[in-house]
Every structure is written in C-alpha cells, then in structure tokens.
C-alpha cells in the first residue's frame, strides 16, 4: 500500500494561487467573530447562497442541489474557533509599576509556546447601554502589541528549569503586559498610578470603563500575518489553521461548485476546541435549526421529515490532523499517519484509547468517499491521530453522526498543531479544497 505525492498531480500555479488567497484570509480572520464576518462579506453578493448567522460566532451556508430536498443533504462541517488566550472578566491589576491583564486559556495549548511573542487583542466589549464596541488592537499598521513574559534563563533554575514542561508556565502566570506609565504627581491618595493612567486611556481612547470589561469577550491571539514557509515556499505558516484551513476550503468549495449533487450545507461551528458545548457549538441544535428552516421553505415543516432528511444526509467533518514531524516520528504508527505533501487525510475515526469518543465511519461510506476522490483526481491518504494509546483528540464528527448522518473526517495535516504558528503544505491545503468540491459535486 502506497500513497501518492500530491505535487505530482497538480499544476503548481493552481496550488500557489489558492494558497495565496487562503494566506490572506488566514492573516485577517483570526477569531470566530472575524471569520463569520469575513465569510458573510464574501458570500453577500451571491444570490444562490443563503446564510444563517448564530450569534456572530457560527455560520451555516446553504446552496440548492440537483436532488430532491427530502433525499438528504451533503454537509461540510468545520470549526472556526481556535486555541487562544481569553481575557478574564475582572482582568486589570497593577504590580511593580506594571499593569497586566488576567487571562484564561481557551483550548488545548502548551503554555510555554505562547510567551515572549507579540500578541493582538480582538473581540467585543458590550457596554451597559448594550452598545457593542469592536476591539482589534495589534494587527493594524502602527498598532501597539501585547505579550506574555517569561523568566530569563539566568534565574529559571529553581522556579522553572527542573519542572515538567506542562508545568513550566502555569496557566495563571499568563498575564498580559498592558502598560507602565503612571499618572504624574506626588498625590499619595492614588495608590495605583499606572492603573489610573491605563483606565483613563481606556476611557478616552476607547470609551471603555473598567466595569465594561465584565461584559467583554476579548481574545489574545498571535499578532501578524501568515507567511509562506520554506525556501521553495511550499508551506503556509500561521495562527489558527486548525481549523480555518478546512473552513476556508469548505466555503470556497460551496461557492465554486457547479451543479451540486444534493442540497448542500457548510456548517462552521464555534466552541470545538473546548468540547463543542454552548449554543454556538456542534452539540447545540444549530444544524437542526438550519435544516428545518430550509425544509420549511420547501413546504416541509414536520419534525419527522427533518429527522429523516438528516438520517439520509452525508457529511465530511473537515478538521486538521497531525502530520508526521520528522523530529517526533515516534508518536506515530507511520503506515497510518498523515504526511505533508500527500494530500487530504481521511480519518475513519479519531478519539482516543479503545476508539472512545469518536464517530467511526462505516466501510460503505469510506468506500464512497474514496471513490468520489479518485474519480475527481483528489490525492488522499489515511490518517490516525498518533499511535494507539499515545494520546488522541476529537472532532465535530460524532455530533453530526448522532443524527444518523453518514460522517467521515477528512482534512489537512498540520505540523505544530495548536501552537501560535501552525504549518501546512500548500498542496494539502489545495487538495482539501479539491476534495470538498468533489464531495459536494459528485453523487
Ligand atoms: Mn480542529
Ligand atoms: Mn484543535
């Protein structure tokens, strides 16, 4: 059994052109809110695509297909949240002449990777009068940036160097450097002079009071654009490719596809990285809501039909998987591990241990997907997330399959997944798009 090198089966121009527009997207849309906004704008001119916006954090796109609406949908699902560091509700404090922000990390991060890097703050502050302020500091030209500090090697011997790596930077030590100029004067009544100054900057420049931060959602994300990586420019490096690489491919596939085999949904979930809970995550009723609304437009409004249509539907759960890192090969069983440059990776199952907490696609559906990919010239490989009992991880697949939807995971292999700078091969990025397009176009 041998898998193909995808570079042998593409026009390099096609790959590089797609990678370039993807890189621009990745540089701009770094949070779930920004991604919803980006795709809403992208889709706006299209009469043939309907959108469902769920609280500005998840998005469903619908486009008509050839088959009858009651014969089931084709679904491309991906998630648009990414590991990051959220600002706490009561975040501001001053210590040693410096004001910092308390944070709480979101998703599975290795904290040591996130210190000593320039960071941006993005999100919303909703004031008591319910007006909403968009915050985006750090990514615009001329903006200041923020950072999490780390202890210097000269003094880390006792407090850090001997610790396990998972304890090297405790989550509570991730406090964001925010400012250090005090208000002027000898007024002893003002105890926290830097804080005083920072609060006045927030008030004057951003119209934010300290207590407004209680009703804010501010996300600290790596600052700066995504880059071409490698002397041959063969890879893209950037923040949040898990899972915006699949989200972008799904949306582009829906927009570019002609003659959809079936009515098609692209579902972009929030909250995947924290277990898919919450009313914008895959565990919520978003999918049912969108499907029942589409059916209602076709004059079908009984719940039994919604359930039947879901049961007849087919889905690709588009999510990234681990690419083999030559430095860390020992965590993979190499015959069933994804390699960069070998195309989209199909995972029959994810999960951990004895196949716990996963969808496990049926052989019949795996065969169908493989045959669609081969017919349309998609280069693919198989993937399992690491050796048996090495660790593991999940996707939204099991939240789709619970409706009876035939579901399989297929997405782009990454190196340095969940780090501030994730790496993907351009040819795999392109093959993911090609695969999703094949899936929605082919019966
Ligand atoms: Mn993911
Ligand atoms: Mn992830």
Short mmCIF file of C-alpha atoms and ligand atoms in Angstrom, two decimals:
data_model
loop_
_atom_site.label_atom_id
_atom_site.label_comp_id
_atom_site.label_asym_id
_atom_site.label_seq_id
_atom_site.Cartn_x
_atom_site.Cartn_y
_atom_site.Cartn_z
CA UNK A 1 0.00 0.00 0.00
CA UNK A 2 1.50 3.30 -1.12
CA UNK A 3 0.04 6.78 -1.11
CA UNK A 4 0.74 9.32 -3.82
CA UNK A 5 2.77 12.51 -3.59
CA UNK A 6 0.23 15.22 -4.37
CA UNK A 7 2.74 17.54 -6.07
CA UNK A 8 2.94 15.04 -8.96
CA UNK A 9 -0.74 15.51 -9.79
CA UNK A 10 -1.26 19.28 -9.75
CA UNK A 11 -0.43 22.37 -11.74
CA UNK A 12 1.84 24.27 -9.38
CA UNK A 13 0.16 27.56 -10.34
CA UNK A 14 -3.24 26.29 -9.17
CA UNK A 15 -1.75 25.35 -5.81
CA UNK A 16 0.12 28.61 -5.30
CA UNK A 17 -2.81 30.79 -6.41
CA UNK A 18 -5.19 29.08 -4.00
CA UNK A 19 -2.60 29.25 -1.20
CA UNK A 20 -2.18 32.98 -1.73
CA UNK A 21 -5.87 33.85 -1.27
CA UNK A 22 -6.03 31.44 1.67
CA UNK A 23 -2.98 33.10 3.27
CA UNK A 24 -4.70 36.49 3.02
CA UNK A 25 -7.83 35.09 4.66
CA UNK A 26 -5.78 33.46 7.43
CA UNK A 27 -3.98 36.75 8.12
CA UNK A 28 -7.28 38.62 8.51
CA UNK A 29 -9.74 36.24 10.18
CA UNK A 30 -8.25 35.15 13.49
CA UNK A 31 -11.29 34.75 15.73
CA UNK A 32 -14.68 33.10 15.27
CA UNK A 33 -16.34 36.54 15.08
CA UNK A 34 -13.86 37.78 12.46
CA UNK A 35 -14.32 34.58 10.46
CA UNK A 36 -18.11 34.87 10.47
CA UNK A 37 -17.75 38.47 9.34
CA UNK A 38 -15.24 37.57 6.60
CA UNK A 39 -17.39 34.80 5.12
CA UNK A 40 -20.60 36.83 5.42
CA UNK A 41 -18.98 39.54 3.29
CA UNK A 42 -17.54 37.01 0.85
CA UNK A 43 -20.92 35.34 0.33
CA UNK A 44 -23.02 38.54 0.32
CA UNK A 45 -23.02 39.10 -3.48
CA UNK A 46 -24.14 35.52 -4.11
CA UNK A 47 -27.87 35.14 -4.75
CA UNK A 48 -27.57 31.35 -4.69
CA UNK A 49 -26.19 31.06 -1.15
CA UNK A 50 -28.27 31.57 1.95
CA UNK A 51 -26.61 32.19 5.31
CA UNK A 52 -27.68 31.54 8.88
CA UNK A 53 -25.75 33.53 11.44
CA UNK A 54 -25.71 32.20 15.01
CA UNK A 55 -24.79 34.99 17.43
CA UNK A 56 -21.96 36.14 15.15
CA UNK A 57 -19.90 33.12 16.17
CA UNK A 58 -21.05 30.29 13.97
CA UNK A 59 -22.36 30.31 10.46
CA UNK A 60 -24.31 27.96 8.19
CA UNK A 61 -24.34 28.36 4.41
CA UNK A 62 -26.92 26.68 2.21
CA UNK A 63 -26.99 26.16 -1.56
CA UNK A 64 -29.55 24.25 -3.64
CA UNK A 65 -28.67 20.93 -5.26
CA UNK A 66 -29.99 18.70 -8.03
CA UNK A 67 -31.67 16.05 -5.90
CA UNK A 68 -34.96 16.29 -4.03
CA UNK A 69 -34.80 18.10 -0.73
CA UNK A 70 -36.17 15.03 1.08
CA UNK A 71 -33.34 12.81 -0.17
CA UNK A 72 -30.83 14.29 2.23
CA UNK A 73 -28.09 16.91 2.24
CA UNK A 74 -24.39 16.92 1.65
CA UNK A 75 -22.74 18.63 4.58
CA UNK A 76 -19.27 20.10 5.01
CA UNK A 77 -18.58 20.90 8.65
CA UNK A 78 -15.59 22.66 10.13
CA UNK A 79 -14.88 24.83 13.16
CA UNK A 80 -13.83 28.47 13.27
CA UNK A 81 -12.73 28.82 16.88
CA UNK A 82 -9.05 28.20 17.62
CA UNK A 83 -6.91 27.77 20.72
CA UNK A 84 -6.13 31.18 22.20
CA UNK A 85 -5.96 33.09 25.47
CA UNK A 86 -9.07 34.88 26.70
CA UNK A 87 -9.07 37.92 28.97
CA UNK A 88 -10.83 37.37 32.30
CA UNK A 89 -13.92 39.37 33.31
CA UNK A 90 -12.10 41.30 36.04
CA UNK A 91 -8.66 41.41 34.45
CA UNK A 92 -6.82 44.62 35.37
CA UNK A 93 -4.23 44.85 38.14
CA UNK A 94 -1.05 46.74 38.87
CA UNK A 95 2.09 45.19 40.28
CA UNK A 96 5.61 46.62 40.46
CA UNK A 97 4.71 49.61 38.32
CA UNK A 98 3.25 47.48 35.54
CA UNK A 99 -0.40 46.91 34.63
CA UNK A 100 -1.30 43.43 33.47
CA UNK A 101 -4.43 41.61 32.37
CA UNK A 102 -5.51 38.31 33.92
CA UNK A 103 -6.28 35.67 31.31
CA UNK A 104 -7.72 32.18 30.97
CA UNK A 105 -6.51 29.98 28.13
CA UNK A 106 -9.06 28.52 25.70
CA UNK A 107 -8.50 25.06 24.20
CA UNK A 108 -5.51 22.77 24.40
CA UNK A 109 -2.41 24.91 24.42
CA UNK A 110 1.14 24.24 25.53
CA UNK A 111 1.52 27.42 27.55
CA UNK A 112 5.30 27.67 27.05
CA UNK A 113 4.74 28.24 23.31
CA UNK A 114 2.72 31.42 23.90
CA UNK A 115 5.14 33.51 25.99
CA UNK A 116 7.56 36.14 24.61
CA UNK A 117 5.60 36.65 21.41
CA UNK A 118 3.87 39.75 20.06
CA UNK A 119 0.12 39.34 20.56
CA UNK A 120 -3.02 41.13 19.42
CA UNK A 121 -6.30 41.65 21.32
CA UNK A 122 -9.53 41.07 19.42
CA UNK A 123 -13.16 40.89 20.35
CA UNK A 124 -16.06 42.91 21.66
CA UNK A 125 -16.91 45.00 24.68
CA UNK A 126 -20.64 45.30 25.26
CA UNK A 127 -21.48 48.28 27.46
CA UNK A 128 -24.34 48.61 29.94
CA UNK A 129 -26.39 50.54 27.38
CA UNK A 130 -25.88 47.38 25.24
CA UNK A 131 -23.90 49.17 22.59
CA UNK A 132 -21.13 46.98 21.26
CA UNK A 133 -17.54 48.06 20.63
CA UNK A 134 -15.31 46.05 18.35
CA UNK A 135 -11.76 45.74 19.62
CA UNK A 136 -8.88 44.98 17.28
CA UNK A 137 -5.52 46.13 18.59
CA UNK A 138 -2.20 44.79 17.39
CA UNK A 139 -2.77 43.78 13.79
CA UNK A 140 -3.30 47.17 12.16
CA UNK A 141 -0.23 49.12 10.92
CA UNK A 142 1.14 51.31 13.71
CA UNK A 143 -0.70 49.43 16.47
CA UNK A 144 1.00 48.55 19.75
CA UNK A 145 1.17 44.83 20.57
CA UNK A 146 0.99 42.91 23.83
CA UNK A 147 2.96 39.99 25.25
CA UNK A 148 3.23 37.32 27.92
CA UNK A 149 6.61 37.47 29.62
CA UNK A 150 8.85 34.55 30.65
CA UNK A 151 11.61 34.19 33.20
CA UNK A 152 15.19 34.74 31.97
CA UNK A 153 17.37 31.60 31.75
CA UNK A 154 19.82 33.08 34.27
CA UNK A 155 17.18 32.86 37.01
CA UNK A 156 14.99 29.96 35.90
CA UNK A 157 16.98 27.17 37.59
CA UNK A 158 14.81 26.79 40.70
CA UNK A 159 11.43 28.15 39.60
CA UNK A 160 11.21 26.59 36.16
CA UNK A 161 14.11 24.62 34.67
CA UNK A 162 13.56 21.44 36.67
CA UNK A 163 9.81 21.34 36.19
CA UNK A 164 7.81 19.15 33.84
CA UNK A 165 7.20 21.04 30.61
CA UNK A 166 3.43 21.08 31.25
CA UNK A 167 4.12 22.95 34.49
CA UNK A 168 6.89 25.22 33.20
CA UNK A 169 4.48 28.12 32.62
CA UNK A 170 1.42 27.76 34.86
CA UNK A 171 -1.78 28.97 33.19
CA UNK A 172 -2.23 31.56 35.93
CA UNK A 173 1.17 33.04 35.05
CA UNK A 174 -0.11 34.01 31.60
CA UNK A 175 -0.88 37.62 32.46
CA UNK A 176 -0.69 40.05 29.60
CA UNK A 177 1.67 43.03 29.70
CA UNK A 178 -0.62 46.03 29.23
CA UNK A 179 1.06 49.31 30.26
CA UNK A 180 3.56 51.07 32.54
CA UNK A 181 3.26 54.90 32.53
CA UNK A 182 1.94 56.30 35.85
CA UNK A 183 -0.16 59.44 36.24
CA UNK A 184 2.09 62.39 37.13
CA UNK A 185 2.43 63.96 40.55
CA UNK A 186 3.08 63.21 44.20
CA UNK A 187 -0.57 62.59 45.12
CA UNK A 188 -0.29 59.82 47.73
CA UNK A 189 -4.03 59.18 47.68
CA UNK A 190 -3.63 57.48 44.29
CA UNK A 191 -2.22 54.06 45.16
CA UNK A 192 -2.09 52.55 41.69
CA UNK A 193 -0.78 55.30 39.47
CA UNK A 194 -0.23 53.21 36.32
CA UNK A 195 -3.68 51.70 36.67
CA UNK A 196 -5.11 55.21 36.95
CA UNK A 197 -3.42 56.19 33.71
CA UNK A 198 -4.44 52.98 31.87
CA UNK A 199 -8.07 53.41 32.93
CA UNK A 200 -8.06 56.95 31.64
CA UNK A 201 -6.57 55.81 28.30
CA UNK A 202 -9.29 53.15 28.00
CA UNK A 203 -11.93 55.77 28.77
CA UNK A 204 -10.63 58.48 26.45
CA UNK A 205 -9.37 56.46 23.53
CA UNK A 206 -11.76 53.53 23.51
CA UNK A 207 -14.78 54.74 25.53
CA UNK A 208 -14.38 51.75 27.86
CA UNK A 209 -14.86 51.83 31.65
CA UNK A 210 -13.15 49.16 33.76
CA UNK A 211 -16.51 47.60 34.64
CA UNK A 212 -17.39 47.27 30.94
CA UNK A 213 -14.75 44.53 30.77
CA UNK A 214 -17.11 42.28 32.74
CA UNK A 215 -19.30 42.05 29.64
CA UNK A 216 -16.47 41.72 27.16
CA UNK A 217 -15.13 38.87 25.08
CA UNK A 218 -11.53 39.69 24.35
CA UNK A 219 -9.24 37.13 22.79
CA UNK A 220 -5.46 37.31 22.81
CA UNK A 221 -4.10 35.87 19.57
CA UNK A 222 -0.70 35.89 17.84
CA UNK A 223 -0.02 39.19 16.09
CA UNK A 224 0.91 39.47 12.45
CA UNK A 225 0.17 37.81 9.12
CA UNK A 226 0.55 34.24 7.92
CA UNK A 227 3.67 33.50 5.90
CA UNK A 228 4.98 31.35 3.09
CA UNK A 229 7.36 28.86 4.70
CA UNK A 230 10.37 27.12 3.15
CA UNK A 231 12.94 28.09 0.52
CA UNK A 232 10.55 26.62 -2.07
CA UNK A 233 7.56 28.42 -0.49
CA UNK A 234 5.86 25.02 -0.26
CA UNK A 235 4.12 25.60 3.08
CA UNK A 236 1.97 28.14 4.91
CA UNK A 237 2.72 29.08 8.50
CA UNK A 238 0.22 30.97 10.59
CA UNK A 239 -2.10 31.07 13.56
CA UNK A 240 -5.42 29.21 13.60
CA UNK A 241 -5.06 26.86 10.61
CA UNK A 242 -6.85 24.41 12.92
CA UNK A 243 -9.44 24.66 11.63
CA UNK A 244 -9.69 27.65 9.35
CA UNK A 245 -7.83 25.73 6.64
CA UNK A 246 -10.82 23.37 6.37
CA UNK A 247 -13.40 26.12 6.97
CA UNK A 248 -11.99 28.14 4.08
CA UNK A 249 -11.83 25.10 1.79
CA UNK A 250 -15.46 24.24 2.62
CA UNK A 251 -16.76 27.74 1.88
CA UNK A 252 -14.71 28.04 -1.34
CA UNK A 253 -15.85 24.59 -2.45
CA UNK A 254 -19.50 25.54 -1.94
CA UNK A 255 -19.09 28.83 -3.81
CA UNK A 256 -17.08 27.38 -6.70
CA UNK A 257 -19.01 24.13 -7.17
CA UNK A 258 -21.38 23.93 -10.09
CA UNK A 259 -24.30 21.51 -10.13
CA UNK A 260 -24.29 20.35 -6.55
CA UNK A 261 -25.26 16.68 -6.30
CA UNK A 262 -27.53 17.39 -3.35
CA UNK A 263 -28.73 20.38 -1.38
CA UNK A 264 -25.57 21.37 0.48
CA UNK A 265 -24.77 22.91 3.83
CA UNK A 266 -21.48 24.28 5.06
CA UNK A 267 -21.53 24.47 8.84
CA UNK A 268 -18.90 26.50 10.64
CA UNK A 269 -19.03 25.72 14.32
CA UNK A 270 -17.73 27.64 17.29
CA UNK A 271 -16.52 26.02 20.55
CA UNK A 272 -14.96 22.88 19.06
CA UNK A 273 -11.72 23.44 20.92
CA UNK A 274 -13.48 23.35 24.29
CA UNK A 275 -15.67 20.33 23.63
CA UNK A 276 -18.38 21.67 21.28
CA UNK A 277 -20.66 22.78 24.14
CA UNK A 278 -22.57 26.06 24.24
CA UNK A 279 -25.25 27.41 21.93
CA UNK A 280 -22.84 28.04 19.06
CA UNK A 281 -21.08 24.66 19.29
CA UNK A 282 -21.74 21.40 17.47
CA UNK A 283 -23.59 19.96 20.47
CA UNK A 284 -26.26 22.65 20.06
CA UNK A 285 -29.27 22.49 17.72
CA UNK A 286 -27.75 24.73 15.02
CA UNK A 287 -27.77 22.00 12.39
CA UNK A 288 -31.38 21.00 13.05
CA UNK A 289 -32.39 24.66 13.05
CA UNK A 290 -30.84 25.26 9.61
CA UNK A 291 -32.16 22.04 8.08
CA UNK A 292 -35.70 22.58 9.37
CA UNK A 293 -35.64 26.14 8.06
CA UNK A 294 -34.53 25.03 4.59
CA UNK A 295 -37.21 22.32 4.57
CA UNK A 296 -39.85 24.80 5.64
CA UNK A 297 -39.02 26.89 2.58
CA UNK A 298 -39.81 23.83 0.51
CA UNK A 299 -43.15 23.41 2.28
CA UNK A 300 -41.97 20.64 4.61
CA UNK A 301 -42.43 21.52 8.25
CA UNK A 302 -43.00 18.31 10.24
CA UNK A 303 -40.22 17.23 12.57
CA UNK A 304 -40.32 13.62 11.36
CA UNK A 305 -39.18 14.85 7.94
CA UNK A 306 -36.34 16.85 9.46
CA UNK A 307 -35.11 13.71 11.22
CA UNK A 308 -35.49 11.60 8.07
CA UNK A 309 -33.61 14.11 5.93
CA UNK A 310 -30.81 14.25 8.49
CA UNK A 311 -30.63 10.47 8.55
CA UNK A 312 -30.27 10.40 4.75
CA UNK A 313 -27.57 13.09 4.76
CA UNK A 314 -23.83 12.63 4.31
CA UNK A 315 -21.09 14.70 5.86
CA UNK A 316 -17.41 15.37 5.79
CA UNK A 317 -16.21 16.60 9.12
CA UNK A 318 -13.41 18.83 7.90
CA UNK A 319 -10.73 19.08 10.51
CA UNK A 320 -6.98 19.01 10.60
CA UNK A 321 -4.91 16.05 11.70
CA UNK A 322 -1.34 15.59 12.85
CA UNK A 323 1.23 15.49 10.06
CA UNK A 324 4.33 13.40 10.74
CA UNK A 325 7.02 15.67 12.17
CA UNK A 326 10.46 14.25 11.30
CA UNK A 327 11.64 15.39 14.74
CA UNK A 328 8.92 13.46 16.56
CA UNK A 329 8.20 10.40 14.43
CA UNK A 330 7.97 8.15 17.49
CA UNK A 331 4.39 9.27 18.33
CA UNK A 332 3.05 7.90 15.03
CA UNK A 333 2.46 4.49 13.54
CA UNK A 334 3.80 5.56 10.20
CA UNK A 335 1.70 3.39 7.90
CA UNK A 336 -1.43 5.12 9.21
CA UNK A 337 -0.13 8.63 9.74
CA UNK A 338 -0.57 11.68 7.52
CA UNK A 339 2.49 13.10 5.78
CA UNK A 340 2.84 16.62 4.44
CA UNK A 341 2.51 16.71 0.67
CA UNK A 342 0.44 13.53 0.34
CA UNK A 343 -2.93 15.27 0.00
CA UNK A 344 -6.06 15.37 2.13
CA UNK A 345 -6.03 12.98 5.08
CA UNK A 346 -9.05 10.71 5.63
CA UNK A 347 -9.61 9.61 9.23
CA UNK A 348 -12.16 6.81 9.62
CA UNK A 349 -12.14 7.59 13.32
CA UNK A 350 -10.41 9.92 15.76
CA UNK A 351 -10.86 9.74 19.56
CA UNK A 352 -8.52 8.03 21.99
CA UNK A 353 -7.87 4.74 23.78
CA UNK A 354 -10.08 1.93 22.50
CA UNK A 355 -11.71 4.19 19.91
CA UNK A 356 -13.54 6.14 22.60
CA UNK A 357 -15.35 9.42 21.93
CA UNK A 358 -15.42 9.26 18.16
CA UNK A 359 -17.51 8.69 15.10
CA UNK A 360 -16.26 5.62 13.25
CA UNK A 361 -17.23 5.83 9.58
CA UNK A 362 -18.77 2.71 8.05
CA UNK A 363 -16.78 0.81 5.41
CA UNK A 364 -19.50 1.58 2.87
CA UNK A 365 -19.14 5.32 3.41
CA UNK A 366 -15.33 5.20 3.39
CA UNK A 367 -15.51 3.43 0.02
CA UNK A 368 -17.93 6.04 -1.32
CA UNK A 369 -15.67 8.92 -0.27
CA UNK A 370 -12.55 7.26 -1.69
CA UNK A 371 -14.30 6.56 -4.99
CA UNK A 372 -15.51 10.18 -5.25
CA UNK A 373 -11.99 11.46 -4.52
CA UNK A 374 -10.38 9.13 -7.08
CA UNK A 375 -12.91 9.94 -9.76
CA UNK A 376 -12.18 13.67 -9.35
CA UNK A 377 -8.39 13.36 -9.17
CA UNK A 378 -8.11 14.16 -5.47
CA UNK A 379 -4.87 12.91 -3.92
CA UNK A 380 -5.63 11.45 -0.49
CA UNK A 381 -4.04 9.47 2.32
CA UNK A 382 -5.24 7.84 5.51
CA UNK A 383 -4.57 9.23 8.96
CA UNK A 384 -4.87 8.25 12.58
CA UNK A 385 -4.07 10.82 15.26
CA UNK A 386 -0.93 9.21 16.66
CA UNK A 387 -0.07 5.70 17.83
CA UNK A 388 -2.65 3.63 19.71
CA UNK A 389 -2.71 4.88 23.32
CA UNK A 390 -0.26 7.71 22.56
CA UNK A 391 -2.91 10.37 23.17
CA UNK A 392 -5.67 11.43 20.81
CA UNK A 393 -8.28 14.02 20.11
CA UNK A 394 -11.75 14.52 18.72
CA UNK A 395 -13.63 16.47 16.07
CA UNK A 396 -17.24 17.50 15.46
CA UNK A 397 -17.87 14.25 13.52
CA UNK A 398 -19.62 12.49 16.40
CA UNK A 399 -22.05 15.40 16.83
CA UNK A 400 -23.09 15.01 13.20
CA UNK A 401 -23.34 11.24 13.22
CA UNK A 402 -25.67 11.28 16.22
CA UNK A 403 -28.41 12.46 13.82
CA UNK A 404 -27.78 9.39 11.67
CA UNK A 405 -25.70 11.35 9.17
CA UNK A 406 -23.04 9.23 7.47
CA UNK A 407 -19.91 11.09 8.53
CA UNK A 408 -16.20 10.87 7.95
CA UNK A 409 -13.28 13.05 8.99
CA UNK A 410 -11.12 14.43 6.20
CA UNK A 411 -8.80 17.41 6.41
CA UNK A 412 -5.36 18.91 6.14
CA UNK A 413 -2.31 17.56 8.01
CA UNK A 414 -0.53 20.12 10.19
CA UNK A 415 2.78 20.40 11.96
CA UNK A 416 2.93 22.26 15.29
CA UNK A 417 -0.86 21.97 15.73
CA UNK A 418 -2.33 24.26 18.42
CA UNK A 419 0.83 26.36 18.51
CA UNK A 420 0.86 30.08 17.62
CA UNK A 421 2.43 29.15 14.26
CA UNK A 422 0.85 26.10 12.65
CA UNK A 423 2.31 24.68 9.42
CA UNK A 424 0.50 23.14 6.44
CA UNK A 425 1.68 22.08 3.00
CA UNK A 426 0.23 24.20 0.21
CA UNK A 427 -0.55 21.14 -1.86
CA UNK A 428 -2.52 19.58 1.00
CA UNK A 429 -4.36 22.87 1.54
CA UNK A 430 -5.28 22.84 -2.16
CA UNK A 431 -6.21 19.14 -2.14
CA UNK A 432 -8.55 19.76 0.82
CA UNK A 433 -10.43 22.31 -1.28
CA UNK A 434 -10.46 19.98 -4.28
CA UNK A 435 -11.71 17.09 -2.14
CA UNK A 436 -14.56 19.11 -0.61
CA UNK A 437 -15.57 20.35 -4.06
CA UNK A 438 -15.58 16.77 -5.38
CA UNK A 439 -17.72 15.66 -2.43
CA UNK A 440 -20.44 18.27 -2.98
CA UNK A 441 -20.48 17.85 -6.77
CA UNK A 442 -20.47 14.07 -7.13
CA UNK A 443 -23.38 11.71 -6.47
MN1 LIG B 1 -9.74 21.12 14.89
MN1 LIG B 2 -7.86 21.69 17.58
#
